[in-house]
CSV table of N, CA and C in Angstrom, one decimal:
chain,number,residue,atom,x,y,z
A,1,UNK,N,-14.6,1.6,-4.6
A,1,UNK,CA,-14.0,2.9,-4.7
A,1,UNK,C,-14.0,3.6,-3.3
A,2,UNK,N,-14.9,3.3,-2.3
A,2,UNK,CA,-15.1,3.6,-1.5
A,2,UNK,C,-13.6,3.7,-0.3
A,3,UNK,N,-13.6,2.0,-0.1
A,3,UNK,CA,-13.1,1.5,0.8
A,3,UNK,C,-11.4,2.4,0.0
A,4,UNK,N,-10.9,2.2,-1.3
A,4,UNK,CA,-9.7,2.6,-1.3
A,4,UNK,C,-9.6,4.9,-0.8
A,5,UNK,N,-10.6,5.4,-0.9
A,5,UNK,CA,-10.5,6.1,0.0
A,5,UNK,C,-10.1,6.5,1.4
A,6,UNK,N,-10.9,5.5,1.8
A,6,UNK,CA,-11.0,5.1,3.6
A,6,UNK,C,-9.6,4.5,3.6
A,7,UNK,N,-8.8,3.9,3.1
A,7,UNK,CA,-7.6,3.4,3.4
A,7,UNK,C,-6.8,5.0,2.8
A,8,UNK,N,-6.5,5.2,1.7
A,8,UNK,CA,-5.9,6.6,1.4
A,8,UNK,C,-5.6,7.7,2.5
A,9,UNK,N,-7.2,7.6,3.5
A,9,UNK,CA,-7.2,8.9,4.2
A,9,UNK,C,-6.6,8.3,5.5
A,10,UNK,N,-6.8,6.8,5.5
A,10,UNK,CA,-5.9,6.6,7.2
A,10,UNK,C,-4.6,6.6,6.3
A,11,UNK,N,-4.1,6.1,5.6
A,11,UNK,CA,-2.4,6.5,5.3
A,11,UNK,C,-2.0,7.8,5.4
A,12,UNK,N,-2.8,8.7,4.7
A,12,UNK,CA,-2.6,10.2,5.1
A,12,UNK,C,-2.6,10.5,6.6
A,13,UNK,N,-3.5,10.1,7.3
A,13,UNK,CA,-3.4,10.3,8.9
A,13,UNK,C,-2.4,9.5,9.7
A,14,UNK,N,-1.9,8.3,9.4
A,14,UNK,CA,-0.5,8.0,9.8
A,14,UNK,C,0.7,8.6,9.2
A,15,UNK,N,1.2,9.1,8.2
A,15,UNK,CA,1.7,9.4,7.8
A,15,UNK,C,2.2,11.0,8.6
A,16,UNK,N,0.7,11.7,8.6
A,16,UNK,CA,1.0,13.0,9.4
A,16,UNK,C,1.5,13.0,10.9
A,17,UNK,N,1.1,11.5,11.5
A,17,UNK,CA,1.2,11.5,12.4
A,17,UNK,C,2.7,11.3,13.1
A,18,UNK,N,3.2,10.3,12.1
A,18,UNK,CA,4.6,10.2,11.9
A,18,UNK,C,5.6,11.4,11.9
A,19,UNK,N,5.1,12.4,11.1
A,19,UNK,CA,5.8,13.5,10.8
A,19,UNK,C,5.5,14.4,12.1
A,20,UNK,N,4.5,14.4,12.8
A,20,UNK,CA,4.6,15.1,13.8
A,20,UNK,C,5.5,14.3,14.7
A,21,UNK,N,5.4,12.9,15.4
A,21,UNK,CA,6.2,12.1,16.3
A,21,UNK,C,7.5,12.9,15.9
A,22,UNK,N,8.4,12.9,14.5
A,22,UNK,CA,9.6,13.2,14.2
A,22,UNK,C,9.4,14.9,14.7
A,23,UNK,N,8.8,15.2,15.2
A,23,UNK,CA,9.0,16.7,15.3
A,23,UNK,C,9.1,16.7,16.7
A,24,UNK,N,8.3,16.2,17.3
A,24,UNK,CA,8.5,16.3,18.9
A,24,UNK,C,9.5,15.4,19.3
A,25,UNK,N,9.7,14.6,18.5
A,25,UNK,CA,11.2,13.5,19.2
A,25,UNK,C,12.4,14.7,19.2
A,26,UNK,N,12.4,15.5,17.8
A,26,UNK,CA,13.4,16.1,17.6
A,26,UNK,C,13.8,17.4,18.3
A,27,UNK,N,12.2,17.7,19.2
A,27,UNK,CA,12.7,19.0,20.0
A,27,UNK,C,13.3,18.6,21.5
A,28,UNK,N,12.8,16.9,21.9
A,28,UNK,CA,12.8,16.1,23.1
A,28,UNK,C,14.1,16.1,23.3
A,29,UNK,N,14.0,16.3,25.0
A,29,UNK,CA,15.1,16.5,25.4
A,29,UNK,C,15.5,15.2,26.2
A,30,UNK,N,14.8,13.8,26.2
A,30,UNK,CA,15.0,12.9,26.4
A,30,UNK,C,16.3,12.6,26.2
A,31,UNK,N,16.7,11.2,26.8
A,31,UNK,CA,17.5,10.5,26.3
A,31,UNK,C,17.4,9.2,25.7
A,32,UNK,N,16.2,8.7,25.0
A,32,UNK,CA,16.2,8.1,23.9
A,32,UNK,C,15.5,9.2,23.0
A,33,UNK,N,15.4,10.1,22.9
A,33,UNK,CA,14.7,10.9,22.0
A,33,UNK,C,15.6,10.6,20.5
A,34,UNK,N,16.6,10.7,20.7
A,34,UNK,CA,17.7,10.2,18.8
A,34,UNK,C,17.3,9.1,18.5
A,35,UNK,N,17.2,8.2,19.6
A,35,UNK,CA,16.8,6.7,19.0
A,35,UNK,C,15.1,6.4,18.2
A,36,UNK,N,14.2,7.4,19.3
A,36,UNK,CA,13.1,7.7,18.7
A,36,UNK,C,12.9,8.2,17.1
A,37,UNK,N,13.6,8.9,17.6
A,37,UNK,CA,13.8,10.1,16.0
A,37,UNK,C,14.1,8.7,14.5
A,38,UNK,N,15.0,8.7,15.0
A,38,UNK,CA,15.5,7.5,14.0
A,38,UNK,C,14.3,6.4,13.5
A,39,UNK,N,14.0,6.2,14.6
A,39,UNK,CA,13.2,5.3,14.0
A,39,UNK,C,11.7,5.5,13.6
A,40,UNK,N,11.1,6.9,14.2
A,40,UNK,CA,10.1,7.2,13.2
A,40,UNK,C,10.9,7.9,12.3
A,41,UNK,N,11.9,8.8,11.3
A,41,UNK,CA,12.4,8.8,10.1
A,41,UNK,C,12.7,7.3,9.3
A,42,UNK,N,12.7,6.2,10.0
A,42,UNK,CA,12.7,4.8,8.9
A,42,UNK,C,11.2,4.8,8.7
A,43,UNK,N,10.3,4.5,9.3
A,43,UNK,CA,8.8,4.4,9.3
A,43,UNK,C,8.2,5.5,8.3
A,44,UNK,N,8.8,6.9,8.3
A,44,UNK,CA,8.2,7.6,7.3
A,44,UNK,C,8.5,7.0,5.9
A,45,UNK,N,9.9,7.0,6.0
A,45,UNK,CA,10.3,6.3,4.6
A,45,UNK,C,9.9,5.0,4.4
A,46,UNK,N,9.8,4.0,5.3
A,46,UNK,CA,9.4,2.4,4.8
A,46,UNK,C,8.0,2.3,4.6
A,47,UNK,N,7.4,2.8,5.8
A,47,UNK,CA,5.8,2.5,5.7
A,47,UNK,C,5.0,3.4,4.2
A,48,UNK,N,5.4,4.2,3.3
A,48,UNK,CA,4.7,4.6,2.4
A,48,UNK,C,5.4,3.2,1.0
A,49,UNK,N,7.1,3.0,1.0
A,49,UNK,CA,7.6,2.1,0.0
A,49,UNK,C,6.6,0.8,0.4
A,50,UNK,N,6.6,0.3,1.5
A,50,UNK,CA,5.6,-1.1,1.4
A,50,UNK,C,4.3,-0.8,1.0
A,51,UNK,N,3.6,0.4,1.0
A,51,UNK,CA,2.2,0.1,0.8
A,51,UNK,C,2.4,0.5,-0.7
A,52,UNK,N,3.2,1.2,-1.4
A,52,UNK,CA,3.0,1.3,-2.8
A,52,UNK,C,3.7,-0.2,-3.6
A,53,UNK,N,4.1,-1.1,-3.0
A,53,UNK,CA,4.6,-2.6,-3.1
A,53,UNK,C,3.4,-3.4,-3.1
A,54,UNK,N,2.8,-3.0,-2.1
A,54,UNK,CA,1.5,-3.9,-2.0
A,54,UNK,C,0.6,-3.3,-2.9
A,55,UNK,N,0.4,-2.4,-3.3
A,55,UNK,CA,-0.4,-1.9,-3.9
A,55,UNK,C,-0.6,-2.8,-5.7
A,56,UNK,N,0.6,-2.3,-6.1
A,56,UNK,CA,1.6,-3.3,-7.1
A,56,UNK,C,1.2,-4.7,-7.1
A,57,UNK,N,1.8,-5.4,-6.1
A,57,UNK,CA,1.1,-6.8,-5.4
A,57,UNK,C,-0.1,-7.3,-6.3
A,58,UNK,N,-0.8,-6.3,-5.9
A,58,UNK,CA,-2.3,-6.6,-5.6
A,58,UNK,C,-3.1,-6.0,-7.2
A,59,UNK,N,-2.1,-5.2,-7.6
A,59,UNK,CA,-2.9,-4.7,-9.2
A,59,UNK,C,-2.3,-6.3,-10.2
A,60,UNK,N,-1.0,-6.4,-10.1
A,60,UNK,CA,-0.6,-8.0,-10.5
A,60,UNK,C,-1.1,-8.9,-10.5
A,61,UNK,N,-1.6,-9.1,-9.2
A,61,UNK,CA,-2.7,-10.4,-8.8
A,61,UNK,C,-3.8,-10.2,-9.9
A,62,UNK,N,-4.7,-9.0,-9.4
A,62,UNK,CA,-6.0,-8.7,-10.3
A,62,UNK,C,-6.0,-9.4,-11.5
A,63,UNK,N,-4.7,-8.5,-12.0
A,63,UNK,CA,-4.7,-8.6,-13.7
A,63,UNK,C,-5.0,-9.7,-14.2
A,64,UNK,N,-3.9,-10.6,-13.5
A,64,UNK,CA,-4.1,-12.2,-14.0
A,64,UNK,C,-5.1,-13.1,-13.4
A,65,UNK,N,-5.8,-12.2,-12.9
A,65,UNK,CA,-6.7,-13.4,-12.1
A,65,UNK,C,-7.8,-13.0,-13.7
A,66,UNK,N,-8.0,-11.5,-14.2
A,66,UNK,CA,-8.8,-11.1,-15.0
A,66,UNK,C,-8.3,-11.8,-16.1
A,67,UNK,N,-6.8,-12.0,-16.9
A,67,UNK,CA,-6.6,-12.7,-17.9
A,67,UNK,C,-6.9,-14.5,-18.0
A,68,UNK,N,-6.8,-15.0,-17.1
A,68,UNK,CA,-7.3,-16.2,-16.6
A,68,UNK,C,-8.7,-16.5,-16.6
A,69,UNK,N,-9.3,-15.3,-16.4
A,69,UNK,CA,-11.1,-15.8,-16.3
A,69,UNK,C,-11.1,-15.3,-17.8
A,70,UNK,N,-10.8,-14.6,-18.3
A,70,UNK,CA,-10.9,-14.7,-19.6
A,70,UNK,C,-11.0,-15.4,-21.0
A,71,UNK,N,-9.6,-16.0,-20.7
A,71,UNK,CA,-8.6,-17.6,-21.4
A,71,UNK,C,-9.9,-18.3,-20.7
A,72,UNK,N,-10.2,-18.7,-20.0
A,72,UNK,CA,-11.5,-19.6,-19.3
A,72,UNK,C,-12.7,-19.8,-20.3
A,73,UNK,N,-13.1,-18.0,-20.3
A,73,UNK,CA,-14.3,-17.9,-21.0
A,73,UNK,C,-13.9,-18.6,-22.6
A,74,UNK,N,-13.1,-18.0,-23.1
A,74,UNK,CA,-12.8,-17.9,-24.4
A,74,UNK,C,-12.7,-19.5,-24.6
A,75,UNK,N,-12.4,-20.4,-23.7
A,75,UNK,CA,-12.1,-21.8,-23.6
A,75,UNK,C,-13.6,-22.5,-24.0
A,76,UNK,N,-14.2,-22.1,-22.9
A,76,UNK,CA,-15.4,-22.2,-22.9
A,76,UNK,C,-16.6,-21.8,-24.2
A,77,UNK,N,-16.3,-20.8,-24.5
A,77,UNK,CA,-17.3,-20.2,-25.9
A,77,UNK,C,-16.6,-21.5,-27.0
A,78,UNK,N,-15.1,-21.6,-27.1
A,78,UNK,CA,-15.1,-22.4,-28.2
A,78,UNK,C,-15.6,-24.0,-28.4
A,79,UNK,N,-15.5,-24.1,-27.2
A,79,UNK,CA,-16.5,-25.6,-27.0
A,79,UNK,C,-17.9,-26.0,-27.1
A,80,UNK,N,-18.0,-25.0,-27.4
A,80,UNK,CA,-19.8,-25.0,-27.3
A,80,UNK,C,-19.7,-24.6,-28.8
A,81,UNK,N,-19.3,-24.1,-29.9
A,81,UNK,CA,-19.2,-23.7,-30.4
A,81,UNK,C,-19.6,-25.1,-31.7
């Protein structure tokens, strides 16, 4: 429980940080400052869709790795049985 914390609170802190970068790209008087902009607005949008993908990923994996040790056990109790 811990550790998914400690990951939660650095995506919050990338996340904020992203949205600041889009703020100062957008006041920047640069001349790649659009190209910046752009591409931290993809990063805000892509980097939260992939980690709730992974997230998904990884509850999917669980599950079946849980239904599998299960079917195992249950394998197992009836043989002894």
């Amino acid at each position: 429980m811990k550790l998914k914390r400690i990951l939660a609170l650095a995506a919050v802190i990338i996340l904020a940080g992203m949205y600041g970068a889009v703020l100062v790209f957008s006041l920047s008087d640069s001349p790649a400052a659009p190209d910046l902009f752009k591409a931290a607005i993809f990063c805000t949008v892509v980097i939260p869709v992939l980690l709730y993908g992974f997230l998904l990923i990884a509850r999917n994996v669980k599950k079946g790795r849980e239904e599998r040790r299960k079917a195992e056990e249950e394998k197992t109790n009836k043989k002894g049985e």
